mmCIF file of C-alpha atoms and ligand atoms in Angstrom:
data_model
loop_
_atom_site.group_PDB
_atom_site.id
_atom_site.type_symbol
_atom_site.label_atom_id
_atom_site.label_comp_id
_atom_site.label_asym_id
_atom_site.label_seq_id
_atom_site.Cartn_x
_atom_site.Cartn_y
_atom_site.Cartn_z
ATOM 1 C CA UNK Y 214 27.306 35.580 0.227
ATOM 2 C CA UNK Y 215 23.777 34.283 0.863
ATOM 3 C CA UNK Y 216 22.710 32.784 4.413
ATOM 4 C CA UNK Y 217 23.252 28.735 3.637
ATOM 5 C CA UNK Y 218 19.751 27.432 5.824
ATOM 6 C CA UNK Y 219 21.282 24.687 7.390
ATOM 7 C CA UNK Y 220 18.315 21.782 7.715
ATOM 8 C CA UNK Y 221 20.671 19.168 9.430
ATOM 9 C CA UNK Y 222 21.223 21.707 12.199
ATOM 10 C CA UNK Y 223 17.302 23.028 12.155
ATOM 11 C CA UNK Y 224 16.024 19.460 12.052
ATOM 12 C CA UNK Y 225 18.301 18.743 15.255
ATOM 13 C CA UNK Y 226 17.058 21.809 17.200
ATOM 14 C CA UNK Y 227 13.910 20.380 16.666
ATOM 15 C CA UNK Y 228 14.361 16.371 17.156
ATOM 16 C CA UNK Y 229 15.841 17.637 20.735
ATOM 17 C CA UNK Y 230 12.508 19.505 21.679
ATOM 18 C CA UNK Y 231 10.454 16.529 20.577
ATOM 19 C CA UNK Y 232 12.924 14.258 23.033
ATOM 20 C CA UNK Y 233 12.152 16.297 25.633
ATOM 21 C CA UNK Y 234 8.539 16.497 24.557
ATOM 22 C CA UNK Y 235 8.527 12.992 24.660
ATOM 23 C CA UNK Y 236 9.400 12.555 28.099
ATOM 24 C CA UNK Y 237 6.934 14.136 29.619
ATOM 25 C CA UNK Y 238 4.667 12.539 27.498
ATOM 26 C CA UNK Y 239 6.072 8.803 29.272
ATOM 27 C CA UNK Y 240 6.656 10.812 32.721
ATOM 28 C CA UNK Y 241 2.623 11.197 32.449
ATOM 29 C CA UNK Y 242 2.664 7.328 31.590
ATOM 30 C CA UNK Y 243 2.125 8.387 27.739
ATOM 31 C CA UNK Y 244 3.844 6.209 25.084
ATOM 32 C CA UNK Y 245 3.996 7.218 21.835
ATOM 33 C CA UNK Y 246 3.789 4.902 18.824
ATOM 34 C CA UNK Y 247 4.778 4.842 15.361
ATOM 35 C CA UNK Y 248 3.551 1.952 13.081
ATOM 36 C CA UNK Y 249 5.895 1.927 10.022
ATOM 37 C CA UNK Y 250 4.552 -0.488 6.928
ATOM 38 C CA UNK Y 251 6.280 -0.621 3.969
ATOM 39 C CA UNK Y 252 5.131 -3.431 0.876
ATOM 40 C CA UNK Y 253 7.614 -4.802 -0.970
ATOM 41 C CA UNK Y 254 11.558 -3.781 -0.506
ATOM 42 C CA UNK Y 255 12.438 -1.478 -3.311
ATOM 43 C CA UNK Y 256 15.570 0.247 -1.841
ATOM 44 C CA UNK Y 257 15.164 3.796 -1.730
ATOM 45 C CA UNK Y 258 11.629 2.757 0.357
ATOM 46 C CA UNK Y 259 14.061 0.754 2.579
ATOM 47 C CA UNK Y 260 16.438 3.673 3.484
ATOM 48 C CA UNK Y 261 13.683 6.144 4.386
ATOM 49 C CA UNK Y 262 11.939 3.521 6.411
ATOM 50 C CA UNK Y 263 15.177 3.160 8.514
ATOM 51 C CA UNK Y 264 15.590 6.586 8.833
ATOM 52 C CA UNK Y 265 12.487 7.512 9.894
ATOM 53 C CA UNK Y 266 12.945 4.239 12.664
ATOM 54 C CA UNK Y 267 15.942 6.069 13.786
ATOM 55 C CA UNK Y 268 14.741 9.353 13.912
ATOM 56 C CA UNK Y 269 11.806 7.797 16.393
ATOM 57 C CA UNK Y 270 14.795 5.991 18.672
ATOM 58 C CA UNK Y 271 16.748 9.628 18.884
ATOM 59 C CA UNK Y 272 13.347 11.409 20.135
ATOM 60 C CA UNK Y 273 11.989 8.302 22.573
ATOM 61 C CA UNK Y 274 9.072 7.188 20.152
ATOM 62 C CA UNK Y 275 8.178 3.440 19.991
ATOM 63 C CA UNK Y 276 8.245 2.157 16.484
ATOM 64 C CA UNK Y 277 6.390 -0.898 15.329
ATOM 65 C CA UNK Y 278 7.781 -2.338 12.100
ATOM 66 C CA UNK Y 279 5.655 -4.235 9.243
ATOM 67 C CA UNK Y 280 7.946 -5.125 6.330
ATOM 68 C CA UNK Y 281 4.959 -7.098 4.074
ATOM 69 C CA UNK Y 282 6.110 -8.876 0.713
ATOM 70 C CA UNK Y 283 5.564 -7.195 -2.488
ATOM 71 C CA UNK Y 284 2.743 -10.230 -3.155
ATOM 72 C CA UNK Y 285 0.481 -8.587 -0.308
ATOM 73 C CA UNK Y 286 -3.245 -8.151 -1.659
ATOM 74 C CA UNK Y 287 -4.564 -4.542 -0.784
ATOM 75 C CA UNK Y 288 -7.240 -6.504 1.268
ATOM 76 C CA UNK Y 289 -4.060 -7.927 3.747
ATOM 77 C CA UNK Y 290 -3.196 -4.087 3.742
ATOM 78 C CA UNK Y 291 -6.312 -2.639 4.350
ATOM 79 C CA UNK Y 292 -6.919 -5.051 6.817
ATOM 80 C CA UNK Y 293 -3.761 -4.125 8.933
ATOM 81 C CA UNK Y 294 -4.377 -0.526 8.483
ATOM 82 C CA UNK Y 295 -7.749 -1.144 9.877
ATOM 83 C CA UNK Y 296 -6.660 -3.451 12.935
ATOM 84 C CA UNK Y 297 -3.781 -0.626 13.322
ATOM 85 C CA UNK Y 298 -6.656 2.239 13.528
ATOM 86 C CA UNK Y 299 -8.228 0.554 16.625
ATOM 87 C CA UNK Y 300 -5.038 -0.250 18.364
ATOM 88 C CA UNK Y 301 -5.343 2.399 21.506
ATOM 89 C CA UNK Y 302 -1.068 1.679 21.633
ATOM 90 C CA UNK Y 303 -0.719 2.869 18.218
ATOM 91 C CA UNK Y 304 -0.434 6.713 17.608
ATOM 92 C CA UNK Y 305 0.242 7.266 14.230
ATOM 93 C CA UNK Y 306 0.304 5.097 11.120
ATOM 94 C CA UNK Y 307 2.462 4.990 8.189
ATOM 95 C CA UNK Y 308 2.313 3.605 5.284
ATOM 96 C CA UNK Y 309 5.500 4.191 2.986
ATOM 97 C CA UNK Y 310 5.037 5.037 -0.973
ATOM 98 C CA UNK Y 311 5.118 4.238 -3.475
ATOM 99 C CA UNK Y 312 3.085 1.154 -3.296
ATOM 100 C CA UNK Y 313 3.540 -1.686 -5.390
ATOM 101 C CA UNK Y 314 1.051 -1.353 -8.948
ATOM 102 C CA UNK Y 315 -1.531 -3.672 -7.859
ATOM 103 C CA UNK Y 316 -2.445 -1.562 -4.601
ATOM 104 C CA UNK Y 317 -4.326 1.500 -4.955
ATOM 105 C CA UNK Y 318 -2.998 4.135 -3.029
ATOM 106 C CA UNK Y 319 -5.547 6.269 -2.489
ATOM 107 C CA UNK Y 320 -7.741 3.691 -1.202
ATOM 108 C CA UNK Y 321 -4.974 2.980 1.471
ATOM 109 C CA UNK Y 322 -4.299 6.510 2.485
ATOM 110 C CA UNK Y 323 -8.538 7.047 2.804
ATOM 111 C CA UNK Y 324 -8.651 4.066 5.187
ATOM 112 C CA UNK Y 325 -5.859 5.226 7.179
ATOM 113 C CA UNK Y 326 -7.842 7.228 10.771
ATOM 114 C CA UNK Y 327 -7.422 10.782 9.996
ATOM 115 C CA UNK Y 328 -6.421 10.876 13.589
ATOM 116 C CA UNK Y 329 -3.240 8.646 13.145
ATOM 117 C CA UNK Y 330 -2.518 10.254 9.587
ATOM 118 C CA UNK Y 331 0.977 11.627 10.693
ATOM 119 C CA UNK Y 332 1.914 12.067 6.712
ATOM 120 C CA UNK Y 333 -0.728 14.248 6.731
ATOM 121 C CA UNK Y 334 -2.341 12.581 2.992
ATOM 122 C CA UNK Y 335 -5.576 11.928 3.950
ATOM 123 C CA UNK Y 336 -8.178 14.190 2.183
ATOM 124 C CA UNK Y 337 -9.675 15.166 6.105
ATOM 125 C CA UNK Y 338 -5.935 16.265 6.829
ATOM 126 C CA UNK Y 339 -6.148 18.168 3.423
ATOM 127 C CA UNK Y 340 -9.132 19.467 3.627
ATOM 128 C CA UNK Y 341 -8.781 21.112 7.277
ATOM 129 C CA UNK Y 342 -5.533 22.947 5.983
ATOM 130 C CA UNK Y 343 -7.384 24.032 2.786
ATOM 131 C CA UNK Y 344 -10.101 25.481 5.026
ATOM 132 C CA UNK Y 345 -7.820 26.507 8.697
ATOM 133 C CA UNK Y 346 -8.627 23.829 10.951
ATOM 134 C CA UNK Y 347 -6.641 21.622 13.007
ATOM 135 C CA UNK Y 348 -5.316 18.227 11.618
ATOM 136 C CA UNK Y 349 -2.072 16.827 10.222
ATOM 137 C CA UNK Y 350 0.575 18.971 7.762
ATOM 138 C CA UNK Y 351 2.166 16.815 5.088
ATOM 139 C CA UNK Y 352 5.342 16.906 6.604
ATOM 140 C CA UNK Y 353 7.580 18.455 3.887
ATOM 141 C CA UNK Y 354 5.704 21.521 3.354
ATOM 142 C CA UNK Y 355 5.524 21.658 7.226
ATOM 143 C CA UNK Y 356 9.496 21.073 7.323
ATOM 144 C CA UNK Y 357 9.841 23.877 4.907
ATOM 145 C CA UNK Y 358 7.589 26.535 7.203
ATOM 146 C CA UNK Y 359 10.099 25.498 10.136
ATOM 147 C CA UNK Y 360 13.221 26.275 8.222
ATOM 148 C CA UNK Y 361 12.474 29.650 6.964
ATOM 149 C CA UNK Y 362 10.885 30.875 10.518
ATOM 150 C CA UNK Y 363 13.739 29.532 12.417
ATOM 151 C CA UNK Y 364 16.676 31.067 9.930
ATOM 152 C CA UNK Y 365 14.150 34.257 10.862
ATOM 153 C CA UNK Y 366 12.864 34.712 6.971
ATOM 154 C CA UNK Y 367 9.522 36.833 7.216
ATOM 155 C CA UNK Y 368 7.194 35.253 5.526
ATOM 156 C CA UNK Y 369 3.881 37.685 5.918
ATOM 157 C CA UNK Y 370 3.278 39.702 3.053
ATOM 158 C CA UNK Y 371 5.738 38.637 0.780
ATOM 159 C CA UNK Y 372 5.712 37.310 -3.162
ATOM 160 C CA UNK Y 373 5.973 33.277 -2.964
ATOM 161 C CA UNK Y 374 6.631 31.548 -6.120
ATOM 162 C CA UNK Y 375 5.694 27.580 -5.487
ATOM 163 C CA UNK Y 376 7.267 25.852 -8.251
ATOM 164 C CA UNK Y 377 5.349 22.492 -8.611
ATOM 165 C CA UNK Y 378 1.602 21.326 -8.221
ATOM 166 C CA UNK Y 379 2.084 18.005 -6.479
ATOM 167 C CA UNK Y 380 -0.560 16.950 -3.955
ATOM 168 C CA UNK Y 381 2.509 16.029 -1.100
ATOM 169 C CA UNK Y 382 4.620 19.516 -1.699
ATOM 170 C CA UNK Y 383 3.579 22.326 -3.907
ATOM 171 C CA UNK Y 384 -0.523 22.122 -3.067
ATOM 172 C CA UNK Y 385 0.311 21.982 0.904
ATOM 173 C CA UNK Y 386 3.116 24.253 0.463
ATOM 174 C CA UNK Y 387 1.076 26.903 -1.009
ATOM 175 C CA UNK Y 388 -1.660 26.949 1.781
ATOM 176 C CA UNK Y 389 0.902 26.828 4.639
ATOM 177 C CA UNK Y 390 2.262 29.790 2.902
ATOM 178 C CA UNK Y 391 -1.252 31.599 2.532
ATOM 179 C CA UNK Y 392 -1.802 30.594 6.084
ATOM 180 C CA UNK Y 393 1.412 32.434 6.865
ATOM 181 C CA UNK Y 394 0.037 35.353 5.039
ATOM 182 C CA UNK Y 395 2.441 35.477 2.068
ATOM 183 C CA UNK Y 396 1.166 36.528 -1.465
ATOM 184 C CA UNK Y 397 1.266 33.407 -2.928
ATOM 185 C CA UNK Y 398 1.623 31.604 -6.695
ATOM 186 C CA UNK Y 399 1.830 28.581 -8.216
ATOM 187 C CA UNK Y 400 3.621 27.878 -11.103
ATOM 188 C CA UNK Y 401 3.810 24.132 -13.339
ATOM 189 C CA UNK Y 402 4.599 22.472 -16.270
ATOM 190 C CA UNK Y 403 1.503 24.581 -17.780
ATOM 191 C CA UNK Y 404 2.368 28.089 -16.625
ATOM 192 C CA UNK Y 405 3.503 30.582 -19.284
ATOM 193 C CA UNK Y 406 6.555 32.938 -18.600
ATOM 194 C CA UNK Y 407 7.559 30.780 -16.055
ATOM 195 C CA UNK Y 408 11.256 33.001 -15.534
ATOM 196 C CA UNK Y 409 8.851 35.940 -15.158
ATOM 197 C CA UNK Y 410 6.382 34.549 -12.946
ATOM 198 C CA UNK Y 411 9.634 32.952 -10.462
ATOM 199 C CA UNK Y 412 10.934 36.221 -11.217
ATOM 200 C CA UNK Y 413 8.686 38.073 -8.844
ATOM 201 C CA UNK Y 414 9.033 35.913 -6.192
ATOM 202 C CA UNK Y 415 10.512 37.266 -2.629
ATOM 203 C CA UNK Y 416 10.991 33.447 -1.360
ATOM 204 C CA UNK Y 417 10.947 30.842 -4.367
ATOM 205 C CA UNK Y 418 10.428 27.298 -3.491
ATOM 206 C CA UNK Y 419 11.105 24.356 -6.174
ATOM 207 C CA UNK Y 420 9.655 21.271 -5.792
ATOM 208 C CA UNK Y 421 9.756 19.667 -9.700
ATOM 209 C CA UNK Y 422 11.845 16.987 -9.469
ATOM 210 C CA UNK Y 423 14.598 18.872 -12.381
ATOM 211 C CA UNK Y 424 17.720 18.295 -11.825
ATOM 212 C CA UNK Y 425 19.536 21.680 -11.791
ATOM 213 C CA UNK Y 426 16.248 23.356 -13.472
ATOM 214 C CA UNK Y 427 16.481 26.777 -11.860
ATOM 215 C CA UNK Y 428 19.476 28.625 -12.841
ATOM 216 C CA UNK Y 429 19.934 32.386 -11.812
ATOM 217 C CA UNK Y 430 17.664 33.658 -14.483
ATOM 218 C CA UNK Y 431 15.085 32.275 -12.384
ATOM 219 C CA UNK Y 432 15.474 34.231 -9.542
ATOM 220 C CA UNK Y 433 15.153 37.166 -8.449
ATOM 221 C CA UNK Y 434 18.158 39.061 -7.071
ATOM 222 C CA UNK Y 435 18.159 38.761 -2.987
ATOM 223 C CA UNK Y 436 15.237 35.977 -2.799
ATOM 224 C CA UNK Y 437 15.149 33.763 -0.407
ATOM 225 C CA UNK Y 438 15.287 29.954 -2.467
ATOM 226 C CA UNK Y 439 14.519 26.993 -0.719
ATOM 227 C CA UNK Y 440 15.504 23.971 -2.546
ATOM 228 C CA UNK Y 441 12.942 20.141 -2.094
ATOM 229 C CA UNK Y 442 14.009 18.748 -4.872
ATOM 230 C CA UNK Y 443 16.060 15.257 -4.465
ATOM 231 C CA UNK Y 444 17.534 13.822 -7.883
ATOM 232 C CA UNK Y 445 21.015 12.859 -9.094
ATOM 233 C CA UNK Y 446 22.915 15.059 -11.738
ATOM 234 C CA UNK Y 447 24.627 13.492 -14.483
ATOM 235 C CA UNK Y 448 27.680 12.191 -12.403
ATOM 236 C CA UNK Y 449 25.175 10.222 -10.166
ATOM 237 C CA UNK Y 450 25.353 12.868 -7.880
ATOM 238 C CA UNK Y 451 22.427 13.953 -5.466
ATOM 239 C CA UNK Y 452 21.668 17.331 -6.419
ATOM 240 C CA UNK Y 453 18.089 19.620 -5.906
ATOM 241 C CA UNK Y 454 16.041 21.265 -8.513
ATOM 242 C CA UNK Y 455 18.171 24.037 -8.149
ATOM 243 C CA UNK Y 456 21.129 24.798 -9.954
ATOM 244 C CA UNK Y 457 23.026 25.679 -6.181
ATOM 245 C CA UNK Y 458 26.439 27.334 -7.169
ATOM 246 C CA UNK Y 459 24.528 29.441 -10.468
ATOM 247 C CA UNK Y 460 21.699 30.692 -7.652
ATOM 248 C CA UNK Y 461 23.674 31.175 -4.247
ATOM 249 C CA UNK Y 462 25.621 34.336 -5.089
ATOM 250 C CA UNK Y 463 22.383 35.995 -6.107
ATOM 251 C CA UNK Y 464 20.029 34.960 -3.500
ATOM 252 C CA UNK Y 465 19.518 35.900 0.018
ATOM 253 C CA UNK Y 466 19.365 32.827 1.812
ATOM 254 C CA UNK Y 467 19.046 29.449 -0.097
ATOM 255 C CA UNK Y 468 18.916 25.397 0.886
ATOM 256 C CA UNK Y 469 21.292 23.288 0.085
ATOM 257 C CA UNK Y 470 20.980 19.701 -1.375
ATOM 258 C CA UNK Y 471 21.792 17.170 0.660
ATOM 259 C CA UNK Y 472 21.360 18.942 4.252
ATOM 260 C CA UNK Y 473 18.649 21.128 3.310
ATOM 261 C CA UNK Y 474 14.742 20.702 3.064
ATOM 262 C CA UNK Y 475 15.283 16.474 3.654
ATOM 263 C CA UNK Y 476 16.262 16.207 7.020
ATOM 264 C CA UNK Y 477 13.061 18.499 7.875
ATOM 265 C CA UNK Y 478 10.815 15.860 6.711
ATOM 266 C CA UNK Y 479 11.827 13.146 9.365
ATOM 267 C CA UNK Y 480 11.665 15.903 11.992
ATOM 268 C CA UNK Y 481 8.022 16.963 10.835
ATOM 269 C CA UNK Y 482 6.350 13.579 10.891
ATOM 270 C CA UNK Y 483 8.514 12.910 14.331
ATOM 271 C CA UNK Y 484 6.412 16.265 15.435
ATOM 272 C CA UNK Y 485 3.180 15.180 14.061
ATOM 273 C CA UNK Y 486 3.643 11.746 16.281
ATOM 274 C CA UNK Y 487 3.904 13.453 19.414
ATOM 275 C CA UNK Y 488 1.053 15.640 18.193
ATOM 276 C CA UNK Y 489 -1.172 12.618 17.974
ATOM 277 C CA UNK Y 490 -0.617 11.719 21.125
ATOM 278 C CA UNK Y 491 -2.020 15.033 22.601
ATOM 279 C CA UNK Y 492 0.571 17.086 22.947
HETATM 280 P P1 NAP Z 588 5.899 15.591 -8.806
HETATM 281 O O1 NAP Z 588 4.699 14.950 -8.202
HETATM 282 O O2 NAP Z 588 6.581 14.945 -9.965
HETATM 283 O O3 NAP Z 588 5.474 17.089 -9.218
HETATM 284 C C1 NAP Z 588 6.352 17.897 -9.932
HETATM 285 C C2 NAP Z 588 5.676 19.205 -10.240
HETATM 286 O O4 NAP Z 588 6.583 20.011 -10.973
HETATM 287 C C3 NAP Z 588 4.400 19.088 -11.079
HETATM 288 O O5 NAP Z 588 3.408 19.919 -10.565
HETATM 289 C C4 NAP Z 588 4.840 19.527 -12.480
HETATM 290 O O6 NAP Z 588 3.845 20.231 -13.208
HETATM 291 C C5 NAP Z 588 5.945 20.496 -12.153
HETATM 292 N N1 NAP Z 588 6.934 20.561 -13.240
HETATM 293 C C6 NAP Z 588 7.593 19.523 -13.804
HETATM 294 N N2 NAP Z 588 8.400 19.978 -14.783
HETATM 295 C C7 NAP Z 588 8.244 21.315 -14.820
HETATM 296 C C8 NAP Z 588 8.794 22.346 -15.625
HETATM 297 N N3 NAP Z 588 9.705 22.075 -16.568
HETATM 298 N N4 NAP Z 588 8.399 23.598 -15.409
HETATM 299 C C9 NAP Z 588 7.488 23.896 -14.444
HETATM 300 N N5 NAP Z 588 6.937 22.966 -13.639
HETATM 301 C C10 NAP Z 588 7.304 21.695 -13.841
HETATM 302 O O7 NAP Z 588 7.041 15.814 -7.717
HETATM 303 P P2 NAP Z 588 6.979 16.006 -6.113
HETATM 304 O O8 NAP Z 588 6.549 14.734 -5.479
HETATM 305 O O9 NAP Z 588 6.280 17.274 -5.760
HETATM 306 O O10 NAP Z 588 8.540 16.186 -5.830
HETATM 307 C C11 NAP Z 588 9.304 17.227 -6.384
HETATM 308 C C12 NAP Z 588 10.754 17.027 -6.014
HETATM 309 O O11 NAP Z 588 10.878 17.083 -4.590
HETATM 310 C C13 NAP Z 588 11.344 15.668 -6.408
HETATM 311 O O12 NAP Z 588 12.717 15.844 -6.724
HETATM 312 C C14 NAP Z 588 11.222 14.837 -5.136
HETATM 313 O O13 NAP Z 588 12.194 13.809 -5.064
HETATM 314 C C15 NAP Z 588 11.470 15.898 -4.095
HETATM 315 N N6 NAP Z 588 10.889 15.616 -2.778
HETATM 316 C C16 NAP Z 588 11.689 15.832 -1.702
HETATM 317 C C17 NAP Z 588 11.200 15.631 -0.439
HETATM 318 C C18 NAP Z 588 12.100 15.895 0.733
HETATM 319 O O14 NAP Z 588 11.866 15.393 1.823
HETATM 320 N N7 NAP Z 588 13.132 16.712 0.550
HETATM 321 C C19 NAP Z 588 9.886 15.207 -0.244
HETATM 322 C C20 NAP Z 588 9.061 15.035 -1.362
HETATM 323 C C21 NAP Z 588 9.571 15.254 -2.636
HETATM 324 P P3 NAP Z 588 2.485 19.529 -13.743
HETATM 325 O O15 NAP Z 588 1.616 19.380 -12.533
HETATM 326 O O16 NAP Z 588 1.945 20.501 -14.711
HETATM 327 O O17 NAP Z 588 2.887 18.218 -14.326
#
């Protein structure tokens, strides 16, 4: 039976070290700060937005709130990112996607202090992981590093198959994993031979946004799968990219969706606040 890599019970471990973390931040007379702004209140936004409020209350983090109406002109944005950036109370900055059509969101993630980018999305954060230098990890990708180190998967030297291109997962993913000295590979919607190319891999990692996509013929007997997608099969149901009870009994070690690769996201971003405050 493959290891299950339990993220609810990784993301804890981790939530309890920032608590503590966070402590002797305030013992030192250090608050840390979270401002959360979402536009508009489309309902999946709304969830993560709580969640993400939460996770700050459980570590000791301060969150400020700005729930702005779906009407708000990037201007009104731009201009609270910007009064946010000089607050010397504020830490880190957030601004949750998607935005509404009228705002361009590149525009808000470039005004956005690199130093308070705790999503890790602004080009400066990208580029200083593309080229090894400090700055902010898009927290996903980061999540992901966490889970396989901590469930004691080696990472250096092995065949890593990154299934997806996107600029917030697969891109990141890939040059955590280089970082981490793994061989690695990214496949997309272009790549030819995809079973082949997934084939090889020693840890496969799916972020496509598929429900069910990778069956067993994907994988290569005793990899180590780690599962990002979030979508809902045909029954509604919240299921990964991964087809989980076709891959688990011939994989090493493998996420599971819910309780896998999600709860490492909150725990990342919670990290990269306390980060921003110097620690
Ligand atoms: P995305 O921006 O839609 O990117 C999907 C990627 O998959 C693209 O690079 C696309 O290739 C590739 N792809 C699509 N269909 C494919 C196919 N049939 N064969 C090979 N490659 C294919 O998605 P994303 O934002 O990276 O998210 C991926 C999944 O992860 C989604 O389910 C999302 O909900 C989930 N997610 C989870 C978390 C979390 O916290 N757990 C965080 C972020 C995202 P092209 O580039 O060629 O189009």
């Amino acid at each position: 039976m493959a290891l299950l890599i339990d993220g609810k019970e990784i993301s804890k471990q981790i939530k309890d070290e920032l608590k503590q973390k966070a402590a002797e931040l305030k013992s030192k007379g250090v608050e840390v700060t979270l401002a959360v702004i979402q536009v508009g209140d489309d309902p999946a936004s709304s969830v993560y937005v709580r969640n993400k409020k939460k996770g700050c209350e459980y570590v000791g983090i301060g969150s400020l709130s700005y729930e702005l109406p779906g009407e708000t002109t990037q201007e009104e944005l731009l201009g609270l990112i910007r009064e946010l950036n000089g607050r010397r109370d504020v830490n880190g900055i957030l601004v949750q996607l998607p935005l509404p059509e009228h705002i361009d969101e590149d525009t808000v993630i470039r005004t956005i202090d690199p130093a308070k980018d705790v999503d890790g999305f602004h080009p400066q954060s990208v580029g200083a992981l593309c080229i090894g230098q400090p700055g902010f990890v898009s927290c996903t990708p980061a999540g992901i590093i966490q889970l396989l180190k901590r469930s004691g998967v080696e990472i250096e030297g092995k065949e890593c198959v990154i299934l997806g291109r996107s600029n917030i997962v697969g891109k990141p993913m890939a040059l955590l994993m280089l970082r981490e000295n793994a061989t690695v590979t990214i496949a997309h919607s272009r790549t030819k031979n995809l079973k082949e190319v997934t084939g090889r891999a020693d840890i496969l990692i799916a972020a496509v946004g598929k429900p069910k996509m990778v069956t067993r013929d994907y994988v290569k007997k005793g990899a180590v799968v780690i599962d990002v997608g979030i979508n809902r099969d045909e029954n509604n149901k919240l299921c990964g990219d991964v087809d989980f009870a076709d891959v688990e009994p011939v994989c090493s070690a493998i996420t599971p969706v819910p309780g896998g690769v999600g709860p490492m996201t909150i725990a990342m971003l919670l990290n990269n606040c306390i980060e921003s405050a110097g620690l």
